[in-house]
CSV table of C-alpha atoms in Angstrom, one decimal:
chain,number,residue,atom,x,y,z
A,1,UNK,CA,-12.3,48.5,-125.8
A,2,UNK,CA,-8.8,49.6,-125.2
A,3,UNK,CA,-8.5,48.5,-121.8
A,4,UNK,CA,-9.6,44.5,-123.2
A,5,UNK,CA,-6.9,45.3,-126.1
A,6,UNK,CA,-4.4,46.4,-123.4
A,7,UNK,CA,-5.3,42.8,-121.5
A,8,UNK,CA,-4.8,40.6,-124.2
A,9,UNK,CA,-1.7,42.1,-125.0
A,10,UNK,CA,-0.3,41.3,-121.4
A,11,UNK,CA,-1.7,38.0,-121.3
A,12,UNK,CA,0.5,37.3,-124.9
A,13,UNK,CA,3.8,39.0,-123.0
A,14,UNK,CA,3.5,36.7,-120.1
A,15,UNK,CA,2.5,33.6,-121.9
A,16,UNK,CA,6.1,34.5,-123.8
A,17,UNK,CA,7.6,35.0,-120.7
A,18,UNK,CA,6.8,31.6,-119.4
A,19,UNK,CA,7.4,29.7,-122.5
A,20,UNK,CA,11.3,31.5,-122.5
A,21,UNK,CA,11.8,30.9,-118.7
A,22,UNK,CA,10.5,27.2,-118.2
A,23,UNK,CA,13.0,26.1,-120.9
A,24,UNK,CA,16.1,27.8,-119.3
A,25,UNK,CA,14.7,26.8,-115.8
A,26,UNK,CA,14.3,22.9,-116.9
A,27,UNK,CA,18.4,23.6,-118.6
A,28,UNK,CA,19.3,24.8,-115.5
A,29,UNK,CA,18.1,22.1,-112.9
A,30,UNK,CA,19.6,19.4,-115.1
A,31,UNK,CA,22.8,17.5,-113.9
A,32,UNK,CA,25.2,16.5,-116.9
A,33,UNK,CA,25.3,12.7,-116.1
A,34,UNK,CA,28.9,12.3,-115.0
A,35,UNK,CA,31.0,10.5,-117.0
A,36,UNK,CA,32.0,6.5,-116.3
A,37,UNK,CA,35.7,6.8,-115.6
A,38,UNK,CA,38.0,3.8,-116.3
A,39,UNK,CA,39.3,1.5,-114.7
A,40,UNK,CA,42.6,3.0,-115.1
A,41,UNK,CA,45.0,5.2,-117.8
A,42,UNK,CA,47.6,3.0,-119.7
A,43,UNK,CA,50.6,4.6,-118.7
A,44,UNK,CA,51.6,7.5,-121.5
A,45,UNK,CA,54.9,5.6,-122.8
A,46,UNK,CA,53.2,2.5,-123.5
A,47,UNK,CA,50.2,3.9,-125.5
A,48,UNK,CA,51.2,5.0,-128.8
A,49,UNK,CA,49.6,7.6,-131.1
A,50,UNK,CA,47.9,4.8,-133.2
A,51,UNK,CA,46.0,3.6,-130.6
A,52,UNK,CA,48.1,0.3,-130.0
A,53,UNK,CA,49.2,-0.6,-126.3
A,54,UNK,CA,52.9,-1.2,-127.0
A,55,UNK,CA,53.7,-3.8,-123.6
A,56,UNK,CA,56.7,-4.5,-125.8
A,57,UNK,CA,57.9,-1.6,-127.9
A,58,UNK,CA,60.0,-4.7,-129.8
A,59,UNK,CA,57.1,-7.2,-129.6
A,60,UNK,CA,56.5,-9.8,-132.0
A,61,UNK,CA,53.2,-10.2,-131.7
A,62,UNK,CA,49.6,-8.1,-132.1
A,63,UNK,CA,46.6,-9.2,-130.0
A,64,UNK,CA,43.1,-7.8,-130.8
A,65,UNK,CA,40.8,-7.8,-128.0
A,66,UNK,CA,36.7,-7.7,-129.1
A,67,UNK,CA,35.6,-7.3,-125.5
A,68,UNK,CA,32.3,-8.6,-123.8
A,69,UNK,CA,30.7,-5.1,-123.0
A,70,UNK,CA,32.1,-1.4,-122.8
A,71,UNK,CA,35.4,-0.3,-123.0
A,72,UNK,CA,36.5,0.1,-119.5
A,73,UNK,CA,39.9,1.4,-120.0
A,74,UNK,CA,40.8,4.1,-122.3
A,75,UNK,CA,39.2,4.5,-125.1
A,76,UNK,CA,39.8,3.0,-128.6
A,77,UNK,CA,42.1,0.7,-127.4
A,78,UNK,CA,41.5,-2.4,-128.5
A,79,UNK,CA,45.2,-3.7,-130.1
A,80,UNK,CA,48.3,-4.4,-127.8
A,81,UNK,CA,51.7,-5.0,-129.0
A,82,UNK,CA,53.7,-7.8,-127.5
A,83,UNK,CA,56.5,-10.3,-126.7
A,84,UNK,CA,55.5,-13.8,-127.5
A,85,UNK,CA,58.7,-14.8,-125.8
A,86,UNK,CA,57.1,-13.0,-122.5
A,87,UNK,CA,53.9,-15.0,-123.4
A,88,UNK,CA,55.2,-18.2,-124.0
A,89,UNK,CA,56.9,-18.0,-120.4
A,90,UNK,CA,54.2,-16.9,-118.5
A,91,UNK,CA,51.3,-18.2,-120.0
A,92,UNK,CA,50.5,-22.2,-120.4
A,93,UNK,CA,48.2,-21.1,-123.3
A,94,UNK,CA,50.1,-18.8,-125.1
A,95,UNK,CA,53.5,-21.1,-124.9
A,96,UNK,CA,51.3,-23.5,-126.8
A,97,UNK,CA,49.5,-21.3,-129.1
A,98,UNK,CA,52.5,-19.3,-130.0
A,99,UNK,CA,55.0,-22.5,-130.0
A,100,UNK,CA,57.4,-23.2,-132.6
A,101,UNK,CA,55.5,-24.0,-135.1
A,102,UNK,CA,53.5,-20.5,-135.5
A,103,UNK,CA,57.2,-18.7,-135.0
A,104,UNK,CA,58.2,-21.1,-138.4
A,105,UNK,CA,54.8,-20.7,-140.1
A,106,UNK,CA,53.7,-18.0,-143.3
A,107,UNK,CA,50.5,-17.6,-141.5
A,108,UNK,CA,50.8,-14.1,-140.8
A,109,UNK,CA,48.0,-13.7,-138.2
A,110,UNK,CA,49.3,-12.0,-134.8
A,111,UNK,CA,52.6,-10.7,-136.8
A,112,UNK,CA,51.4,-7.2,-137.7
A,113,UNK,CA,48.9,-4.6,-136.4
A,114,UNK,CA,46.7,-5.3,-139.5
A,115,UNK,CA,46.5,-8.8,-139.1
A,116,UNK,CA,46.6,-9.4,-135.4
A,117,UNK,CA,45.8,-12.3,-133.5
A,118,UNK,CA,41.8,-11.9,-132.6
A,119,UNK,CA,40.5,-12.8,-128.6
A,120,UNK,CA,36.9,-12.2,-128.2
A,121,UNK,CA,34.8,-12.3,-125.4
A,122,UNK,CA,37.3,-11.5,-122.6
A,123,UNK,CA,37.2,-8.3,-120.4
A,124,UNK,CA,39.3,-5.8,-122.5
A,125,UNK,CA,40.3,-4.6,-119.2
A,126,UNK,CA,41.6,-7.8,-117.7
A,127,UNK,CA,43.4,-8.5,-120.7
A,128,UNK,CA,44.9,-5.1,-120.8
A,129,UNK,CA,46.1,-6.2,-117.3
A,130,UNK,CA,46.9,-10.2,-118.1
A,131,UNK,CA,49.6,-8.7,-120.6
A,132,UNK,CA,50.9,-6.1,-118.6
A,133,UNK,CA,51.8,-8.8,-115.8
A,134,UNK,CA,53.6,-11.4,-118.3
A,135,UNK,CA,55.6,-8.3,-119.3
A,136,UNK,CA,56.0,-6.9,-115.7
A,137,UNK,CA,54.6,-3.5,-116.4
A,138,UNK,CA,55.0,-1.6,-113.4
A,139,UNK,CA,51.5,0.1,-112.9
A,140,UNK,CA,51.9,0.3,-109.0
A,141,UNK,CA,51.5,4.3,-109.5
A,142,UNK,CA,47.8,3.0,-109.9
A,143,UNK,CA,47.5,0.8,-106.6
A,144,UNK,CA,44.6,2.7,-105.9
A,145,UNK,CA,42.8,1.6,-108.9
A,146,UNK,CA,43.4,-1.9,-108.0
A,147,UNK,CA,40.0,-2.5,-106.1
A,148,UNK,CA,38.7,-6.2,-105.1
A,149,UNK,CA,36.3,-6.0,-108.2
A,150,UNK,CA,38.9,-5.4,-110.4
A,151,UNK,CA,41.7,-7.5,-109.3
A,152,UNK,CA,38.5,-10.3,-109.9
A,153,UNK,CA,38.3,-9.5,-113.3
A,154,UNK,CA,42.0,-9.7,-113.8
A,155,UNK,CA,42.1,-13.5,-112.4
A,156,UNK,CA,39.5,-14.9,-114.4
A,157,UNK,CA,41.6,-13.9,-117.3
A,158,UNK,CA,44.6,-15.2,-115.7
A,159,UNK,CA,42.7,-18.3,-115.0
A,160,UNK,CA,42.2,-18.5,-118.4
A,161,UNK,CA,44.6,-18.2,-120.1
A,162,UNK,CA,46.6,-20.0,-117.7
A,163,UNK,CA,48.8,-17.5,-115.7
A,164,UNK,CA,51.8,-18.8,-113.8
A,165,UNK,CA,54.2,-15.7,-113.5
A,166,UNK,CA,54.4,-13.8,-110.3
A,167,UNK,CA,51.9,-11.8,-108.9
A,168,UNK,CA,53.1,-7.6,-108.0
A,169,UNK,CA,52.6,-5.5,-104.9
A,170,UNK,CA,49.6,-3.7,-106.4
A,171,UNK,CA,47.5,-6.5,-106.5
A,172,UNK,CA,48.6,-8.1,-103.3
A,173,UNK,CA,48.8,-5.7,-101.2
A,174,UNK,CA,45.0,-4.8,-101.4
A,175,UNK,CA,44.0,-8.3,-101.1
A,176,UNK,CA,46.6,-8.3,-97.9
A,177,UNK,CA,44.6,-5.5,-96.5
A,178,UNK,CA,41.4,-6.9,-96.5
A,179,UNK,CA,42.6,-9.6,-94.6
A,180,UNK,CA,44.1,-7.9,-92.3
A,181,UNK,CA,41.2,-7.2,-90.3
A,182,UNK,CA,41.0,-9.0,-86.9
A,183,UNK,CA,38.9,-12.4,-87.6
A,184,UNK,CA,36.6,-12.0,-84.8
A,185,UNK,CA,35.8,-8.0,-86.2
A,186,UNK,CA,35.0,-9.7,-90.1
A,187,UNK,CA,31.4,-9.7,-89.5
A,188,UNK,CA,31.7,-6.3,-88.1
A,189,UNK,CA,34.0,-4.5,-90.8
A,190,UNK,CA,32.7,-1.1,-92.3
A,191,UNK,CA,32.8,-2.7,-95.6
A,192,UNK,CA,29.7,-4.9,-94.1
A,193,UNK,CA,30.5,-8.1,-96.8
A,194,UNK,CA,33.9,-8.3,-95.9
A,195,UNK,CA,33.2,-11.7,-94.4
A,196,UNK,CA,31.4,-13.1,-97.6
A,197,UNK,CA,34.9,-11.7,-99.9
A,198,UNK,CA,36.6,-14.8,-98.3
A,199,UNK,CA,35.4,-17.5,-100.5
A,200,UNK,CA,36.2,-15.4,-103.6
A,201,UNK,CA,39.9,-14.3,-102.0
A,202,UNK,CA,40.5,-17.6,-101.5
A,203,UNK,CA,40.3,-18.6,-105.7
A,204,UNK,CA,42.3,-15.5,-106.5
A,205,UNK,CA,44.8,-16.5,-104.7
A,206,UNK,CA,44.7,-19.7,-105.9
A,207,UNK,CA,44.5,-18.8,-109.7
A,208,UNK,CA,47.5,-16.1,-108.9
A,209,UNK,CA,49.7,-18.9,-106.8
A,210,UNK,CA,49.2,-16.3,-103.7
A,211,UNK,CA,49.9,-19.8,-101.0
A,212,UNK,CA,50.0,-17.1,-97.7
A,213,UNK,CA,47.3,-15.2,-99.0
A,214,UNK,CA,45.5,-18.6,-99.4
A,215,UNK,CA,46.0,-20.1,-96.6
A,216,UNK,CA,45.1,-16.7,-94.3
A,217,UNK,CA,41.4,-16.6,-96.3
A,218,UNK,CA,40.9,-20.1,-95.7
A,219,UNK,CA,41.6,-19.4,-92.3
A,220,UNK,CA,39.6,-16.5,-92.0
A,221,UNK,CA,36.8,-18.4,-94.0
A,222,UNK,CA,36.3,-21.4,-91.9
A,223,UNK,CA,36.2,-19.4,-88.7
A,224,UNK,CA,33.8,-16.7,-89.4
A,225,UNK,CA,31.4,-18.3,-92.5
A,226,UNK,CA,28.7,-20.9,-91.0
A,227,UNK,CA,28.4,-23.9,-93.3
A,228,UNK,CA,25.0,-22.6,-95.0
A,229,UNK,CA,26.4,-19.8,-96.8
A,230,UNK,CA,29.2,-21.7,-98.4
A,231,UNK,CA,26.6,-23.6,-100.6
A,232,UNK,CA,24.3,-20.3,-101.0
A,233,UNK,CA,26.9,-17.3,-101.5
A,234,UNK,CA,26.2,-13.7,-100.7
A,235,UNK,CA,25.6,-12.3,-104.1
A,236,UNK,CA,29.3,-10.4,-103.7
A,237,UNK,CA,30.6,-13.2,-104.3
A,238,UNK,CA,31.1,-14.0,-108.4
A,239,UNK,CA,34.5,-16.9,-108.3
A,240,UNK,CA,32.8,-19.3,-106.2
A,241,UNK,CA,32.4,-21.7,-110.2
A,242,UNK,CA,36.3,-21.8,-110.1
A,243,UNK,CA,36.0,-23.6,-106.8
A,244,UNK,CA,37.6,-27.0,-106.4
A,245,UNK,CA,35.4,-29.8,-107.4
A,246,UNK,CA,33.0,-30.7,-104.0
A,247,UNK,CA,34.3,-27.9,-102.3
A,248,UNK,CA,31.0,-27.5,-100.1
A,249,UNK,CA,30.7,-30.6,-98.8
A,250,UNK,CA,34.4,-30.9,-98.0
A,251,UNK,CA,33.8,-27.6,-96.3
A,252,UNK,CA,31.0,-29.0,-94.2
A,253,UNK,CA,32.8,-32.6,-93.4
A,254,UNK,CA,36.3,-30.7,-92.7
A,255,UNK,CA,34.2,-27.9,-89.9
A,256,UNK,CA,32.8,-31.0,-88.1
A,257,UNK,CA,36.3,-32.3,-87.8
A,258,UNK,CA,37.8,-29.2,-86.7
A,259,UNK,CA,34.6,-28.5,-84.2
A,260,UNK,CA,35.5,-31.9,-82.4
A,261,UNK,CA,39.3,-31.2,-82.6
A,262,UNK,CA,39.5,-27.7,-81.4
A,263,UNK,CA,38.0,-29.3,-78.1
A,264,UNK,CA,40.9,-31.0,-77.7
A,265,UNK,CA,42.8,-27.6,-77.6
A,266,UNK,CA,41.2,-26.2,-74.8
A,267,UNK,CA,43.8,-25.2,-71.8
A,268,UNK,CA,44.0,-27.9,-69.3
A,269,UNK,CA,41.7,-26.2,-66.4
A,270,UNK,CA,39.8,-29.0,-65.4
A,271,UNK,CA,40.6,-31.1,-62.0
A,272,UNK,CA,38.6,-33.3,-59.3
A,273,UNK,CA,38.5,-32.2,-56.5
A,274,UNK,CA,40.8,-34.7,-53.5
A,275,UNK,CA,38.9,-37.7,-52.6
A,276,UNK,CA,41.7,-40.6,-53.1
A,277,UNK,CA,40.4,-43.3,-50.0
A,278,UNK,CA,42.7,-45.8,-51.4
A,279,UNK,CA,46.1,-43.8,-51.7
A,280,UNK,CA,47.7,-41.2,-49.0
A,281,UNK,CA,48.7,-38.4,-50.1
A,282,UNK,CA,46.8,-39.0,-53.8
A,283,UNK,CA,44.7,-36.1,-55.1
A,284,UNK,CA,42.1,-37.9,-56.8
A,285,UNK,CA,41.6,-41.5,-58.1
A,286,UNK,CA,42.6,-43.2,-61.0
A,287,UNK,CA,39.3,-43.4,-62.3
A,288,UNK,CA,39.7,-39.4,-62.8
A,289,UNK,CA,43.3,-39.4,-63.7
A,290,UNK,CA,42.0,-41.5,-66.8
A,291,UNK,CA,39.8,-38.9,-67.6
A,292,UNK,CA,41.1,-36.9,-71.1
A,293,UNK,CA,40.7,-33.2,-70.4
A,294,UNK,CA,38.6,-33.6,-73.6
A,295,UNK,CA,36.1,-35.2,-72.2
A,296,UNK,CA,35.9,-33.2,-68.9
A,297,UNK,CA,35.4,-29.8,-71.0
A,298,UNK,CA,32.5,-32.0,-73.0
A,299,UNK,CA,30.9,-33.2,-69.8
A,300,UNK,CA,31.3,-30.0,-67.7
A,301,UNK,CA,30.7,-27.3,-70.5
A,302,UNK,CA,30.0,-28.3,-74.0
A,303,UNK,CA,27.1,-30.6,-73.2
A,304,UNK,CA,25.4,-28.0,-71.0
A,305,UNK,CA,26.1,-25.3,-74.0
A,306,UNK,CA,22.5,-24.3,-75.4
A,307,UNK,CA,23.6,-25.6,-78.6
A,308,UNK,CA,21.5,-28.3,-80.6
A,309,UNK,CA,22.6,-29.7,-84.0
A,310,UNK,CA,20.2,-27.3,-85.7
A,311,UNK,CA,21.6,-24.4,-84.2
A,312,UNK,CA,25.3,-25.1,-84.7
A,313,UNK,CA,24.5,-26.2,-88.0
A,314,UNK,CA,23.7,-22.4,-88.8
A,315,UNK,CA,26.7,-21.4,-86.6
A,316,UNK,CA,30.6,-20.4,-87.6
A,317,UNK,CA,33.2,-22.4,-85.9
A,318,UNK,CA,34.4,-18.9,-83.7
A,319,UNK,CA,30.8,-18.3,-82.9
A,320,UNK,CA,30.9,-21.9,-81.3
A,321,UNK,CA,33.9,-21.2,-79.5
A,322,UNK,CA,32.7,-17.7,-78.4
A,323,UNK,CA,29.5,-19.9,-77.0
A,324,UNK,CA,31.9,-22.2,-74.9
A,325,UNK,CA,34.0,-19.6,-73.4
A,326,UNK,CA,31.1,-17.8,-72.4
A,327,UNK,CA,29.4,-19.8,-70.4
A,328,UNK,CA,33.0,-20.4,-68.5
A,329,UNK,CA,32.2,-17.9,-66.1
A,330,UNK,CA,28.9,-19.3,-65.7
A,331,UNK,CA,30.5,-22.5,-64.8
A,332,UNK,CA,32.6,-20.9,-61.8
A,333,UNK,CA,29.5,-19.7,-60.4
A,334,UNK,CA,27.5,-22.9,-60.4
A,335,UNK,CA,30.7,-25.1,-58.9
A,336,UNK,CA,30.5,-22.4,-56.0
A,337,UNK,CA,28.1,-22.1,-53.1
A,338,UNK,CA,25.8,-19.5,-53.2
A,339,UNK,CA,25.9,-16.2,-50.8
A,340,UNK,CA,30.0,-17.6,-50.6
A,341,UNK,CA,29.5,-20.5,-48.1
A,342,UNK,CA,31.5,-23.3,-48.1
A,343,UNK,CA,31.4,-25.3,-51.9
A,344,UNK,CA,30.2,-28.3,-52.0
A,345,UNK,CA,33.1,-31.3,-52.9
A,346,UNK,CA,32.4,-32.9,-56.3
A,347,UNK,CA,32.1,-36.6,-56.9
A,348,UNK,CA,34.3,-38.9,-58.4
A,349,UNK,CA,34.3,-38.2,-62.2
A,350,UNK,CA,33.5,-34.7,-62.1
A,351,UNK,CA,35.5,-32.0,-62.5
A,352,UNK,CA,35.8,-28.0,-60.9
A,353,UNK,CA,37.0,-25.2,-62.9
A,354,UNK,CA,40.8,-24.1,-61.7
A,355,UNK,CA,42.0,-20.9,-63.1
A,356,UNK,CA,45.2,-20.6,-64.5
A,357,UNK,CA,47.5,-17.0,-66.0
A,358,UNK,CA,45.1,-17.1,-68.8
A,359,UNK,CA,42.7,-14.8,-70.1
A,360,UNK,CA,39.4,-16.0,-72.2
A,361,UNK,CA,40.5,-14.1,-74.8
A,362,UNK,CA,43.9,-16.1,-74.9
A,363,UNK,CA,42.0,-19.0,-75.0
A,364,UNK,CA,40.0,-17.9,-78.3
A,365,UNK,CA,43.3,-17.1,-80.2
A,366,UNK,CA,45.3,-19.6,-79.3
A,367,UNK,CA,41.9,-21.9,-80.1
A,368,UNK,CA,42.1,-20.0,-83.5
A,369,UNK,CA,45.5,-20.4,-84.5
A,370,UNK,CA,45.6,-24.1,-83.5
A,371,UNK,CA,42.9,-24.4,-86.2
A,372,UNK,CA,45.6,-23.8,-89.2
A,373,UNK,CA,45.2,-23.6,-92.4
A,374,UNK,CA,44.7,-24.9,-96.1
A,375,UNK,CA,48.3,-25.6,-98.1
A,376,UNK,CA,47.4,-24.0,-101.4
A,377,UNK,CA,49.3,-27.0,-103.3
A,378,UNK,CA,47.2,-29.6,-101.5
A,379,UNK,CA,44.1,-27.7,-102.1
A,380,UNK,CA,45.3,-27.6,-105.9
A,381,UNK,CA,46.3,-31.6,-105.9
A,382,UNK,CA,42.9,-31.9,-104.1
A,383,UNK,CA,43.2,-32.5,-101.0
A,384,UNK,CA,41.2,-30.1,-98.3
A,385,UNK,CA,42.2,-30.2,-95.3
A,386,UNK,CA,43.6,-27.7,-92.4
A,387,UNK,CA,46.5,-28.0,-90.1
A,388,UNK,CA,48.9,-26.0,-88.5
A,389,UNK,CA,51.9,-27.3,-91.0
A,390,UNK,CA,52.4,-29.1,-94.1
A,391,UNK,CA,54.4,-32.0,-93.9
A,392,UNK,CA,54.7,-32.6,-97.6
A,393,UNK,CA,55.4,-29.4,-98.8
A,394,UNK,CA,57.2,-28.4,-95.5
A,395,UNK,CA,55.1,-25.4,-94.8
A,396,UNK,CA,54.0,-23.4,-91.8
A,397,UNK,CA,49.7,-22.7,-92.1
A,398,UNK,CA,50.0,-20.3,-89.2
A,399,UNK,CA,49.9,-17.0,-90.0
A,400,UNK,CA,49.3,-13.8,-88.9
């Protein structure tokens, strides 16, 4: 009897041990979710203790933001203090909704804290940074902060409200960096989508009136992207509705232009071989001397490229001149005799491979830069097309 008693009661003890341990045990394991950090701090001398962002400790104006999701910048901010002289300048909207008239008129709304002019539906964060740049707030202590994804969010409120001051070093200089990868490396790039950030680079810079920044992803764009993806994006890509009206098939008709004119780029490396009967002392005949080196790289090399229209179709314009250069050294080889025996002369109308001081990659840059650019105020006025300089806006579209 006592030994069953004595049973029970340790059965009871550890049952109370358990139901104390698996508590503290399940505490234990669990991770505190850690918290969403902003997208950045407003600087401590603008933000005051009411909760207003003072961009303009003198500012005439109140703007209340009721944003389209979470807070992403500190919190409770939702009121900013401003000039609507630094507005009006910067801003096409702003200079007409805060015009003359509103400066003259008893409506009070926008003229105190407590009766602020009401935005709803923007990004509280690009907002926060739309006003900071029409009052040149210098924030570059945050560069860092200033990811691709972010400095997104800032143009489409820039686009929106019609932006046209200048553009700081923090948000340049990280959209200079990714561009500053070599374009043949693009595809390559850690980042693995760097090459599918073009299209959306190239509408930033065109909402923030970046015209080198423009004209280097337009560059980068058309060389590395085949035609396919600019009418099906990577899902990265989130500006591609604040492209230019028939953007795609400009795109497509201006990379069959350049395919065709890049051929006529090519070094001049092509020559007959002697067989002038006509003229002593004449290298070849007249008949050859005719011949535009264009079409001897098309009937020596391009045509014998195995490249079909479906295949280039789903091809970059560098990946078709990577094809072309190499099969170069493939060309050598077949113009030559094999086991090294004496070559065989070509007819009339065909043409042998003569080396000159020039490397293949040579040949791929300088096939790359003669390819140009996009101005960014023809692409704005609507007209799409690459070159290596401007004419109407007297601008060099080679760069680095």
């Amino acid at each position: 009897m006592e030994h069953s008693i004595l049973s029970i009661i340790l059965i009871l003890i550890l049952i109370l041990i358990l139901s104390i341990s698996h508590p503290l045990r399940s505490q234990n394991n669990t991770q505190k979710p850690t918290p969403k950090m902003p997208l950045f701090q407003v600087p401590e001398p603008y933000l005051k203790q009411d909760g207003v962002v003072s961009w303009a400790p003198e500012g005439d104006t109140f703007i209340r933001v009721i944003p389209n999701g979470l807070l992403p910048i500190s919190p409770n901010i939702e009121t900013f203090r401003v000039s609507s002289s630094a507005l009006t300048q910067r801003s096409s909207y702003f200079s007409a909704l805060l015009g003359p008239r509103w400066n003259t008129s008893d409506n009070g709304t926008g003229k105190s804290r407590y009766s602020p002019l009401i935005l709803q539906g923007d990004s509280l964060y690009g907002i926060a940074m739309f006003l900071a740049l029409a009052h040149d707030i210098d924030l570059s202590s945050q560069e860092t902060n200033f990811t691709f994804r972010n400095i997104k969010i800032i143009a489409r409120v820039c686009d929106k409200y019609m932006y046209s001051g200048p553009t700081p070093s923090y948000i340049t200089n990280p959209l200079n960096k990714l561009l500053s990868i070599r374009p043949s490396r693009l595809m390559y790039h850690h980042e693995g989508s760097a090459m599918y950030c073009l299209p959306d680079i190239m509408v930033v810079a065109s909402i923030l009136n970046l015209s080198e920044i423009l004209t280097k992803a337009s560059r980068h764009m058309m060389w590395v992207l085949p035609v396919p993806p600019v009418g099906g994006f990577d899902a990265e890509c989130t500006m591609t509705d604040l492209f230019r009206p028939n953007f795609v098939r400009n795109f497509r008709e201006e990379a069959e232009r350049l395919s065709k004119h890049l051929v006529t780029q090519l070094p001049k490396l092509l020559w007959p071989d002697p067989h002038s009967s006509t003229h002593t002392g004449r290298w070849w005949c007249e008949n050859c001397a005719a011949i535009t080196h264009e079409e001897r790289w098309n009937r020596e090399l391009i045509s014998k490229c195995p490249l079909d229209d479906s295949s280039i179709f789903l091809m970059s314009l560098g990946d078709i001149v990577s094809t072309w250069l190499n099969e170069i050294p493939s060309l050598d080889d077949a113009q030559h005799s094999p086991g090294g025996g004496p070559r065989e002369e070509l007819p009339c109308g065909r043409f042998r491979l003569r080396y000159a001081d020039i490397s293949l990659e040579e040949i791929h840059m300088d096939l790359y830069a003669s390819m140009g650019g996009m101005c960014m105020h023809c692409y704005k006025a609507g007209v799409f097309r690459y070159d290596v300089f401007c004419q109407t806006h007297k601008m060099c579209l080679v760069l680095n």
